[in-house]
């Protein structure tokens, strides 16, 4: 059945969206949550397992202190209260990628609760309430093979990889966010972006959405103004920042069309499809009672020492939003200019280039100019473009030293992006250095004068502006490798004219 979706602007004028976000973050600890198995990504299936994470009878879990510390730091960065005493809980359900038939999680006693994260949307600050931050273990991965889509439907067999089972996972749940109106999709995206930056600044996870170390579920509901909040749906595993925005928008439109037709929204999980931007129904949502939570009997309660928590709080890094504001001031950028740096994903790159000895203006010029253009053309993230901040700083150093002019520097940068080596190597190997040998330049200037006697006469008679034509001829003869100002000075000197 195809239904025509109503227009977005028209829908958000009639309905009020309420959003909520649940984010799972795989912590970057060396070992798993309750055993000593390594956590690195990409190992052969089922090579990072032991009796504990395989759920073999008689094995006993021991909580990973580094994971608890990381979770507390996340909670503190999100302005949460840290529980003085809390327990892990068993969440009972069967799933083939979870051999114990239960997941160790936290239920009514989360480690961190009741915080907030401020995000900026369209220059306005929006405060997103944080309901809870709790610690649990990840499940394994099921791979469905033999079908066309990689989904279970149509597959001939399913394979299970337990390498991921037991990796520490932090779940961060927002409070419902009402009142964002038409901006709901942007707010959702801004929240996940800011959260990702916070987690990165804490160094607790590599927060790679494409590798699944940051995964996002998006709750959406609609209600009429003045009425109670509507039934929400949960769109699972939205795997890019752009998809967070699209998933909310798509669910707002779908729910509106159901409600407009007199239908009711079913409380269910839905799957987001990257290709179409649509969601389709998954399972109808379990309620907490289905999981038969009870306190985990194999683990002692967590009781983080108050002094330790205070120490962790004192040692928190500067939060990304404040850090960005400080950089903006240091770099002397307007809000608009800073926004374009942010949009290009260039903040850290410019920061690192400046740290390597380049002026903010020059660093910004390369990253937002030549390199952004290239990233756009090739559909690459700026950070993955193939040039590092150190290389950009080196390139600018060659320009500052007069060894490269702007045009040559761009050619060298192309070589850097193509992986030909460092800027200095490329300049030397390709013979791109500015010709600074005055003898060679003088000869080229003399040739240009001899070839253009009319222009030379004009310059001699005082029309200094005509020197441009001779400079152009010399630049052409030296394949752009001369310094234009030096050439101009030489032209005037050889013609006996004062510049
Ligand atoms: Zn293990």
Coordinates of C-alpha atoms and ligand atoms in Angstrom, one line a residue, residues 32 35 37 49-50 53, ligand 1:
X32 CA 35.5 -6.9 28.2
X35 CA 36.1 -11.1 31.8
X37 CA 39.0 -11.1 26.8
X49 CA 35.9 -15.5 23.9
X50 CA 36.1 -17.4 27.2
X53 CA 31.4 -14.3 27.9
Ligands
LIG1 ZN1 35.5 -13.6 27.8

